[in-house]
Amino acid sequence: MNRIAVCIGLAITLLIPAIVNAIEIDIEDSRATVTGTVYSVNTGETVPFATVRVVGTRIGAVSNEKGIYQINGLPPGEWQLKISLLGYKEITREINVAANDIHRTDIYIKEVPIPMAEVEVRGESSQDEKLASVDTGSDIDLSIIGSRPGMVDDLLRQVQELPQVKARSDFSSKMYVRGSGPEHNIVYIDGIPAYNPYRAFGVVSSFNPDLVEKARLYPGGFPAEFGGRLSAVLDVKYKSGTKKKIKPSLDINALAAGGILEGPLFSDNNTYIISGRRTYYDLFLDSRDAHTVYPHFYDMYSKITFGKNSKNRVDILGWHNGEGFRLSQNKDESDDRSYYARATNSGYSTAQSVNWKHMHSQSLMFETRLYNVGENRKLNMIGDIAADFDSYFKETALEGQALWMNNF
């Protein structure tokens, strides 16, 4: 009897999994599929990445980039679909699916604004706080001019490293500020406008980097004292001579050589500084034609300061810089395309200035400046190709301003 019971129990144990599996297969075959497209009520366009979930189950789907969703394995019966997406109103749809059915249900949801908590911003002004209505500018880091890669140390090459300035090519040192051209900018040297600060066809500037004490770029919204240009202002301040002792210095690079001499003048309150610089490669290059002179440039600068540490300070300064070249083309009688030409190009700029600063009190200062600046450019071509161009520009101005330096 015991053997018969054991055999029956063993048979039931072996048959139960097969029976359950058959029931599951039958249920699986009878399940339905729900599919459709999610649309926006506002625009009529399909809505991607909307969540479609069957309420009371873990079954659901997400609409694809075309707004199509598909839910598989849903048992027959009545169900609720809950559709949700950030920025849209959540809705519920009722469906009734039959066994082995492919049920299509398109869904329309409405865009709604995303609620946000109220934000309140408060601020208080301080009497000691200075309010600037213009761009305060960007100071140029002069300490790394000499460490930049390249043939020559140059201030404008360092200016091109600023995010507002773009260099059109490695060849040119001209400034293109926020899409504007070089002609839209203006450069001041000790308060004097330098209308053509480029030399050697724009390869270098006329600034001697060893003379620059401070430089600041205003890429827009510059103060009213810097008028006359549409884009940017570069304000350059040259240093005064040292008041300790006479100090000579020399500098030479791959393009030019120069020197500076500075020191006190009669007393510690009076100083002077003198500098000169010139290209030297053109002096050593051998020209096969006596009429050819390689492109070159030079610059000279001097400043005398009286009353450096007193209430009345006077700066007398001047500069002169120029450039030029001469090319020769001889005609080859055996070549019909050959031509004869002689071309000479030269230019210079010069400036003189007297600047008087009077410190009336710790809060009030008066400044008066008289300056004269001139620019000259010449181009002369003779031969089979001829041209003659000569331009001269001169500006004389008397300026004055009062500076109130108290906080408000």
CSV table of C-alpha atoms in Angstrom, one decimal:
chain,number,residue,atom,x,y,z
A,1,MET,CA,0.0,0.0,0.0
A,2,ASN,CA,2.8,2.3,0.9
A,3,ARG,CA,4.5,1.6,-2.5
A,4,ILE,CA,1.3,2.6,-4.3
A,5,ALA,CA,1.0,5.9,-2.4
A,6,VAL,CA,4.6,6.7,-3.1
A,7,CYS,CA,4.1,6.1,-6.8
A,8,ILE,CA,1.0,8.3,-7.0
A,9,GLY,CA,2.8,11.1,-5.1
A,10,LEU,CA,5.8,10.9,-7.4
A,11,ALA,CA,3.5,11.0,-10.5
A,12,ILE,CA,1.7,14.1,-9.2
A,13,THR,CA,5.0,15.8,-8.5
A,14,LEU,CA,6.2,15.2,-12.0
A,15,LEU,CA,2.9,16.3,-13.6
A,16,ILE,CA,2.3,19.5,-11.7
A,17,PRO,CA,5.1,21.6,-13.5
A,18,ALA,CA,3.8,20.4,-16.9
A,19,ILE,CA,0.3,21.4,-16.1
A,20,VAL,CA,1.3,24.8,-14.8
A,21,ASN,CA,3.4,25.4,-17.8
A,22,ALA,CA,0.6,24.5,-20.1
A,23,ILE,CA,-1.7,26.9,-18.3
A,24,GLU,CA,0.9,29.8,-18.5
A,25,ILE,CA,1.3,29.2,-22.2
A,26,ASP,CA,-2.4,29.3,-22.7
A,27,ILE,CA,-2.7,32.6,-20.7
A,28,GLU,CA,0.3,34.1,-22.6
A,29,ASP,CA,-1.2,33.3,-25.9
A,30,SER,CA,-4.4,35.0,-24.9
A,31,ARG,CA,-2.8,38.3,-23.9
A,32,ALA,CA,-3.3,41.5,-25.9
A,33,THR,CA,-1.1,44.3,-27.3
A,34,VAL,CA,-2.0,48.0,-26.9
A,35,THR,CA,-0.4,50.5,-29.3
A,36,GLY,CA,-0.9,54.0,-30.5
A,37,THR,CA,0.6,57.5,-30.9
A,38,VAL,CA,0.8,60.3,-28.4
A,39,TYR,CA,-0.2,63.7,-29.8
A,40,SER,CA,-0.1,67.3,-28.4
A,41,VAL,CA,-3.5,69.0,-28.2
A,42,ASN,CA,-1.9,72.4,-28.6
A,43,THR,CA,0.2,71.8,-31.8
A,44,GLY,CA,-1.1,68.5,-33.2
A,45,GLU,CA,2.5,67.2,-33.3
A,46,THR,CA,3.6,63.9,-31.9
A,47,VAL,CA,5.0,63.8,-28.4
A,48,PRO,CA,8.1,61.7,-27.8
A,49,PHE,CA,9.2,60.2,-24.5
A,50,ALA,CA,5.7,60.3,-22.8
A,51,THR,CA,5.1,57.6,-20.2
A,52,VAL,CA,2.1,55.3,-20.8
A,53,ARG,CA,1.4,53.1,-17.7
A,54,VAL,CA,-1.3,50.5,-17.0
A,55,VAL,CA,-2.8,51.4,-13.6
A,56,GLY,CA,-2.5,48.7,-11.0
A,57,THR,CA,0.3,46.8,-12.8
A,58,ARG,CA,4.0,47.2,-13.6
A,59,ILE,CA,3.3,47.2,-17.3
A,60,GLY,CA,3.9,50.3,-19.4
A,61,ALA,CA,5.9,51.8,-22.2
A,62,VAL,CA,7.5,55.1,-23.3
A,63,SER,CA,6.7,56.7,-26.6
A,64,ASN,CA,9.6,56.8,-29.1
A,65,GLU,CA,10.9,59.8,-31.0
A,66,LYS,CA,7.9,59.6,-33.3
A,67,GLY,CA,5.4,59.5,-30.4
A,68,ILE,CA,4.6,55.8,-30.9
A,69,TYR,CA,4.1,53.5,-27.9
A,70,GLN,CA,3.4,49.8,-27.5
A,71,ILE,CA,2.5,47.7,-24.5
A,72,ASN,CA,2.7,43.9,-24.8
A,73,GLY,CA,1.4,41.1,-22.6
A,74,LEU,CA,-1.8,42.8,-21.3
A,75,PRO,CA,-4.4,40.3,-20.0
A,76,PRO,CA,-7.9,40.6,-21.5
A,77,GLY,CA,-10.3,42.9,-19.6
A,78,GLU,CA,-10.9,46.6,-18.7
A,79,TRP,CA,-7.9,48.6,-17.8
A,80,GLN,CA,-6.8,52.3,-17.2
A,81,LEU,CA,-3.9,53.9,-19.0
A,82,LYS,CA,-2.2,56.8,-17.2
A,83,ILE,CA,-0.2,59.1,-19.5
A,84,SER,CA,2.3,61.6,-18.0
A,85,LEU,CA,5.2,63.9,-19.2
A,86,LEU,CA,6.8,67.0,-17.7
A,87,GLY,CA,5.2,70.1,-19.2
A,88,TYR,CA,1.9,68.2,-20.0
A,89,LYS,CA,-1.3,67.6,-18.0
A,90,GLU,CA,-1.5,64.0,-16.7
A,91,ILE,CA,-4.6,62.2,-18.0
A,92,THR,CA,-6.2,58.7,-17.7
A,93,ARG,CA,-7.8,56.7,-20.5
A,94,GLU,CA,-10.0,53.6,-20.1
A,95,ILE,CA,-9.6,50.7,-22.5
A,96,ASN,CA,-11.2,47.2,-22.9
A,97,VAL,CA,-9.1,44.6,-24.6
A,98,ALA,CA,-10.0,41.2,-25.8
A,99,ALA,CA,-7.8,38.0,-25.9
A,100,ASN,CA,-5.2,37.9,-28.6
A,101,ASP,CA,-6.2,41.5,-29.6
A,102,ILE,CA,-4.0,44.3,-31.0
A,103,HIS,CA,-5.8,47.3,-29.5
A,104,ARG,CA,-5.0,50.8,-31.0
A,105,THR,CA,-5.5,53.8,-28.9
A,106,ASP,CA,-4.2,57.3,-29.9
A,107,ILE,CA,-3.8,59.7,-27.0
A,108,TYR,CA,-3.9,63.5,-26.9
A,109,ILE,CA,-2.3,65.4,-24.0
A,110,LYS,CA,-2.3,69.1,-23.3
A,111,GLU,CA,0.7,71.3,-22.7
A,112,VAL,CA,0.6,73.2,-19.4
A,113,PRO,CA,3.1,75.6,-17.8
A,114,ILE,CA,5.4,74.1,-15.2
A,115,PRO,CA,4.6,75.6,-11.8
A,116,MET,CA,7.5,77.2,-9.9
A,117,ALA,CA,7.8,78.5,-6.5
A,118,GLU,CA,7.8,82.3,-6.1
A,119,VAL,CA,11.3,83.9,-6.1
A,120,GLU,CA,11.8,87.3,-4.4
A,121,VAL,CA,15.0,89.2,-4.9
A,122,ARG,CA,16.0,92.0,-2.6
A,123,GLY,CA,19.1,94.3,-2.7
A,124,GLU,CA,20.4,97.3,-0.8
A,125,SER,CA,22.8,99.9,-2.2
A,126,SER,CA,25.7,101.1,-0.1
A,127,GLN,CA,26.9,104.7,0.0
A,128,ASP,CA,30.5,103.5,-0.3
A,129,GLU,CA,29.8,101.4,-3.4
A,130,LYS,CA,30.9,102.9,-6.7
A,131,LEU,CA,28.5,102.4,-9.5
A,132,ALA,CA,30.2,102.2,-13.0
A,133,SER,CA,28.1,102.9,-16.0
A,134,VAL,CA,30.8,102.0,-18.5
A,135,ASP,CA,33.1,99.1,-19.1
A,136,THR,CA,36.0,99.1,-16.6
A,137,GLY,CA,38.3,97.5,-19.2
A,138,SER,CA,40.8,94.6,-19.1
A,139,ASP,CA,44.4,95.2,-17.9
A,140,ILE,CA,47.1,93.6,-20.1
A,141,ASP,CA,49.5,91.3,-18.4
A,142,LEU,CA,52.8,92.9,-19.3
A,143,SER,CA,54.9,90.4,-17.5
A,144,ILE,CA,54.4,87.6,-20.0
A,145,ILE,CA,55.1,89.7,-23.2
A,146,GLY,CA,58.7,88.6,-23.2
A,147,SER,CA,57.8,84.9,-22.7
A,148,ARG,CA,55.4,84.6,-25.6
A,149,PRO,CA,56.6,82.4,-28.5
A,150,GLY,CA,57.6,84.2,-31.6
A,151,MET,CA,60.3,86.3,-33.2
A,152,VAL,CA,59.6,89.6,-31.4
A,153,ASP,CA,58.2,90.9,-28.1
A,154,ASP,CA,55.1,93.0,-28.9
A,155,LEU,CA,52.3,94.6,-26.9
A,156,LEU,CA,49.6,94.1,-29.5
A,157,ARG,CA,50.4,90.4,-29.8
A,158,GLN,CA,49.6,90.1,-26.1
A,159,VAL,CA,46.3,92.1,-26.6
A,160,GLN,CA,45.3,89.5,-29.2
A,161,GLU,CA,45.3,86.9,-26.4
A,162,LEU,CA,42.2,88.5,-24.8
A,163,PRO,CA,38.9,86.8,-25.4
A,164,GLN,CA,37.3,89.9,-27.0
A,165,VAL,CA,40.1,90.2,-29.6
A,166,LYS,CA,40.7,88.1,-32.6
A,167,ALA,CA,43.9,87.8,-34.8
A,168,ARG,CA,43.1,87.4,-38.4
A,169,SER,CA,46.5,85.7,-39.0
A,170,ASP,CA,49.8,85.0,-37.4
A,171,PHE,CA,51.3,87.6,-39.7
A,172,SER,CA,49.4,90.6,-38.5
A,173,SER,CA,49.3,92.3,-35.1
A,174,LYS,CA,46.2,94.3,-35.9
A,175,MET,CA,43.3,94.2,-33.5
A,176,TYR,CA,39.9,92.9,-34.5
A,177,VAL,CA,37.6,93.4,-31.5
A,178,ARG,CA,34.3,91.7,-31.5
A,179,GLY,CA,34.2,91.5,-35.3
A,180,SER,CA,35.2,95.1,-36.0
A,181,GLY,CA,38.1,96.2,-38.1
A,182,PRO,CA,41.3,97.9,-36.9
A,183,GLU,CA,40.1,101.2,-38.3
A,184,HIS,CA,37.3,101.2,-35.7
A,185,ASN,CA,39.7,101.1,-32.8
A,186,ILE,CA,41.8,103.9,-31.3
A,187,VAL,CA,45.0,103.7,-29.3
A,188,TYR,CA,46.2,106.3,-26.8
A,189,ILE,CA,49.8,106.7,-25.7
A,190,ASP,CA,50.0,108.9,-22.6
A,191,GLY,CA,46.7,110.4,-23.6
A,192,ILE,CA,47.8,111.2,-27.2
A,193,PRO,CA,45.9,109.4,-30.0
A,194,ALA,CA,48.1,107.1,-32.2
A,195,TYR,CA,46.2,106.7,-35.4
A,196,ASN,CA,48.6,104.3,-37.1
A,197,PRO,CA,50.3,102.2,-34.4
A,198,TYR,CA,51.4,99.4,-36.8
A,199,ARG,CA,54.8,99.0,-38.5
A,200,ALA,CA,56.2,96.6,-41.1
A,201,PHE,CA,52.8,96.1,-42.8
A,202,GLY,CA,51.2,95.3,-39.5
A,203,VAL,CA,53.7,92.6,-38.4
A,204,VAL,CA,54.6,94.6,-35.2
A,205,SER,CA,53.4,97.7,-33.4
A,206,SER,CA,55.2,100.9,-32.8
A,207,PHE,CA,55.1,100.3,-29.0
A,208,ASN,CA,58.4,99.6,-27.3
A,209,PRO,CA,57.4,96.9,-24.8
A,210,ASP,CA,60.2,98.0,-22.4
A,211,LEU,CA,58.6,101.4,-22.1
A,212,VAL,CA,55.1,100.3,-21.3
A,213,GLU,CA,54.1,100.8,-17.7
A,214,LYS,CA,50.4,100.0,-18.0
A,215,ALA,CA,47.9,99.0,-20.7
A,216,ARG,CA,44.2,98.6,-20.5
A,217,LEU,CA,41.8,97.5,-23.3
A,218,TYR,CA,38.2,98.8,-23.3
A,219,PRO,CA,36.4,96.5,-25.7
A,220,GLY,CA,33.1,98.5,-25.6
A,221,GLY,CA,31.3,101.0,-23.5
A,222,PHE,CA,34.5,103.0,-22.9
A,223,PRO,CA,34.5,106.3,-20.9
A,224,ALA,CA,33.5,109.5,-22.6
A,225,GLU,CA,37.0,110.9,-22.5
A,226,PHE,CA,37.9,108.2,-25.2
A,227,GLY,CA,35.7,109.4,-28.0
A,228,GLY,CA,36.1,109.1,-31.8
A,229,ARG,CA,35.9,105.3,-32.4
A,230,LEU,CA,33.1,102.8,-32.7
A,231,SER,CA,34.6,99.6,-31.3
A,232,ALA,CA,37.4,99.6,-28.7
A,233,VAL,CA,40.0,101.8,-27.0
A,234,LEU,CA,43.5,100.7,-26.0
A,235,ASP,CA,44.9,103.0,-23.3
A,236,VAL,CA,48.7,102.7,-23.0
A,237,LYS,CA,50.8,104.5,-20.3
A,238,TYR,CA,54.5,104.8,-20.8
A,239,LYS,CA,56.6,104.9,-17.6
A,240,SER,CA,58.6,107.9,-16.4
A,241,GLY,CA,62.3,107.8,-15.7
A,242,THR,CA,63.7,106.3,-12.5
A,243,LYS,CA,64.5,108.8,-9.7
A,244,LYS,CA,67.2,106.7,-8.0
A,245,LYS,CA,70.2,106.7,-10.4
A,246,ILE,CA,71.1,106.7,-14.1
A,247,LYS,CA,70.0,103.3,-15.5
A,248,PRO,CA,70.9,102.2,-19.1
A,249,SER,CA,69.5,99.0,-20.6
A,250,LEU,CA,69.8,97.3,-24.0
A,251,ASP,CA,67.5,94.8,-25.8
A,252,ILE,CA,67.9,92.8,-28.9
A,253,ASN,CA,65.7,90.2,-30.5
A,254,ALA,CA,65.3,88.6,-33.9
A,255,LEU,CA,63.8,91.7,-35.5
A,256,ALA,CA,65.1,94.8,-33.8
A,257,ALA,CA,67.6,96.2,-31.3
A,258,GLY,CA,67.2,99.1,-29.0
A,259,GLY,CA,68.2,100.8,-25.8
A,260,ILE,CA,66.8,102.9,-22.9
A,261,LEU,CA,68.5,105.5,-20.8
A,262,GLU,CA,66.7,106.9,-17.7
A,263,GLY,CA,67.5,108.6,-14.4
A,264,PRO,CA,67.0,111.7,-12.2
A,265,LEU,CA,67.3,115.2,-13.6
A,266,PHE,CA,68.9,117.6,-11.0
A,267,SER,CA,66.8,116.2,-8.2
A,268,ASP,CA,64.6,113.2,-7.2
A,269,ASN,CA,61.5,115.1,-8.2
A,270,ASN,CA,62.6,115.5,-11.8
A,271,THR,CA,63.3,112.5,-14.1
A,272,TYR,CA,64.0,111.8,-17.8
A,273,ILE,CA,63.8,108.7,-20.0
A,274,ILE,CA,65.0,108.3,-23.6
A,275,SER,CA,64.7,105.3,-25.8
A,276,GLY,CA,65.4,104.2,-29.4
A,277,ARG,CA,64.8,101.1,-31.4
A,278,ARG,CA,65.5,100.0,-35.0
A,279,THR,CA,65.5,96.9,-37.2
A,280,TYR,CA,69.0,95.7,-38.0
A,281,TYR,CA,68.5,92.8,-40.5
A,282,ASP,CA,68.2,95.2,-43.4
A,283,LEU,CA,71.7,96.5,-42.7
A,284,PHE,CA,73.3,93.1,-43.1
A,285,LEU,CA,71.3,91.7,-46.0
A,286,ASP,CA,73.1,92.0,-49.3
A,287,SER,CA,71.0,93.6,-52.0
A,288,ARG,CA,71.9,92.7,-55.5
A,289,ASP,CA,70.4,96.0,-56.7
A,290,ALA,CA,71.5,99.4,-55.3
A,291,HIS,CA,67.9,100.6,-55.6
A,292,THR,CA,66.5,98.0,-53.3
A,293,VAL,CA,66.2,98.6,-49.5
A,294,TYR,CA,64.5,95.9,-47.4
A,295,PRO,CA,61.5,96.8,-45.2
A,296,HIS,CA,62.6,98.4,-41.9
A,297,PHE,CA,61.2,100.5,-39.1
A,298,TYR,CA,62.4,102.6,-36.2
A,299,ASP,CA,61.0,104.5,-33.2
A,300,MET,CA,62.3,107.1,-30.7
A,301,TYR,CA,60.7,108.3,-27.5
A,302,SER,CA,61.6,110.7,-24.7
A,303,LYS,CA,59.9,112.1,-21.6
A,304,ILE,CA,60.9,114.7,-19.0
A,305,THR,CA,58.9,114.8,-15.7
A,306,PHE,CA,59.0,117.8,-13.4
A,307,GLY,CA,57.6,117.6,-9.8
A,308,LYS,CA,57.1,113.9,-9.8
A,309,ASN,CA,56.1,113.8,-6.1
A,310,SER,CA,54.6,117.2,-5.7
A,311,LYS,CA,51.1,118.7,-6.1
A,312,ASN,CA,52.0,120.1,-9.6
A,313,ARG,CA,53.5,117.6,-12.1
A,314,VAL,CA,54.5,118.5,-15.6
A,315,ASP,CA,55.3,115.8,-18.3
A,316,ILE,CA,56.9,116.9,-21.5
A,317,LEU,CA,57.2,114.1,-24.0
A,318,GLY,CA,57.5,113.3,-27.7
A,319,TRP,CA,57.9,110.4,-30.1
A,320,HIS,CA,58.9,109.8,-33.6
A,321,ASN,CA,58.7,106.5,-35.5
A,322,GLY,CA,58.7,105.5,-39.1
A,323,GLU,CA,59.2,102.8,-41.6
A,324,GLY,CA,60.1,102.3,-45.3
A,325,PHE,CA,61.3,100.1,-48.1
A,326,ARG,CA,62.4,100.5,-51.7
A,327,LEU,CA,62.1,97.8,-54.4
A,328,SER,CA,63.5,97.6,-57.9
A,329,GLN,CA,62.4,95.6,-60.9
A,330,ASN,CA,64.5,95.6,-64.0
A,331,LYS,CA,63.1,94.7,-67.4
A,332,ASP,CA,64.2,91.5,-69.1
A,333,GLU,CA,64.3,92.2,-72.8
A,334,SER,CA,63.9,88.5,-73.7
A,335,ASP,CA,60.7,88.3,-71.7
A,336,ASP,CA,57.6,90.2,-73.0
A,337,ARG,CA,55.9,89.9,-69.6
A,338,SER,CA,58.8,91.6,-67.8
A,339,TYR,CA,58.5,95.3,-66.8
A,340,TYR,CA,60.7,98.0,-65.3
A,341,ALA,CA,59.6,99.6,-62.0
A,342,ARG,CA,61.0,101.5,-59.0
A,343,ALA,CA,58.8,101.6,-55.9
A,344,THR,CA,59.4,103.6,-52.7
A,345,ASN,CA,57.1,103.4,-49.7
A,346,SER,CA,57.7,105.3,-46.4
A,347,GLY,CA,55.7,106.7,-43.5
A,348,TYR,CA,56.2,108.2,-40.1
A,349,SER,CA,54.3,109.5,-37.1
A,350,THR,CA,55.4,112.2,-34.7
A,351,ALA,CA,53.9,113.7,-31.5
A,352,GLN,CA,54.6,116.3,-28.9
A,353,SER,CA,52.8,116.8,-25.7
A,354,VAL,CA,52.8,118.9,-22.5
A,355,ASN,CA,50.7,117.5,-19.6
A,356,TRP,CA,50.1,119.4,-16.4
A,357,LYS,CA,48.4,117.7,-13.3
A,358,HIS,CA,47.5,119.9,-10.3
A,359,MET,CA,46.3,118.1,-7.1
A,360,HIS,CA,44.1,120.7,-5.6
A,361,SER,CA,43.2,118.5,-2.6
A,362,GLN,CA,43.0,114.8,-1.8
A,363,SER,CA,39.7,114.6,-3.6
A,364,LEU,CA,40.1,117.0,-6.5
A,365,MET,CA,42.6,117.0,-9.3
A,366,PHE,CA,42.8,119.1,-12.5
A,367,GLU,CA,44.6,117.9,-15.6
A,368,THR,CA,45.4,119.9,-18.7
A,369,ARG,CA,47.0,118.5,-21.9
A,370,LEU,CA,48.3,120.2,-25.0
A,371,TYR,CA,49.4,117.9,-27.8
A,372,ASN,CA,50.2,117.9,-31.5
A,373,VAL,CA,50.3,114.7,-33.5
A,374,GLY,CA,51.0,114.1,-37.2
A,375,GLU,CA,51.0,111.2,-39.7
A,376,ASN,CA,52.6,111.0,-43.1
A,377,ARG,CA,52.5,108.2,-45.8
A,378,LYS,CA,54.2,108.2,-49.2
A,379,LEU,CA,54.1,105.8,-52.1
A,380,ASN,CA,56.0,106.5,-55.3
A,381,MET,CA,56.3,104.2,-58.3
A,382,ILE,CA,58.1,105.0,-61.6
A,383,GLY,CA,58.6,103.0,-64.7
A,384,ASP,CA,56.2,100.9,-66.7
A,385,ILE,CA,53.9,100.9,-63.7
A,386,ALA,CA,53.6,104.3,-62.2
A,387,ALA,CA,51.8,105.6,-59.1
A,388,ASP,CA,52.1,108.5,-56.7
A,389,PHE,CA,50.4,108.7,-53.3
A,390,ASP,CA,51.1,111.2,-50.6
A,391,SER,CA,48.9,111.8,-47.4
A,392,TYR,CA,49.5,113.9,-44.4
A,393,PHE,CA,47.4,114.3,-41.3
A,394,LYS,CA,47.9,116.7,-38.4
A,395,GLU,CA,45.9,117.2,-35.2
A,396,THR,CA,46.5,119.8,-32.4
A,397,ALA,CA,44.3,119.8,-29.3
A,398,LEU,CA,44.0,121.4,-25.9
A,399,GLU,CA,42.2,119.2,-23.3
A,400,GLY,CA,41.3,119.7,-19.7
A,401,GLN,CA,39.4,117.7,-17.1
A,402,ALA,CA,38.6,117.8,-13.4
A,403,LEU,CA,38.6,114.5,-11.5
A,404,TRP,CA,36.6,114.2,-8.3
A,405,MET,CA,38.0,111.1,-6.5
A,406,ASN,CA,35.7,110.8,-3.4
A,407,ASN,CA,33.6,107.7,-2.9
A,408,PHE,CA,29.8,108.2,-3.1
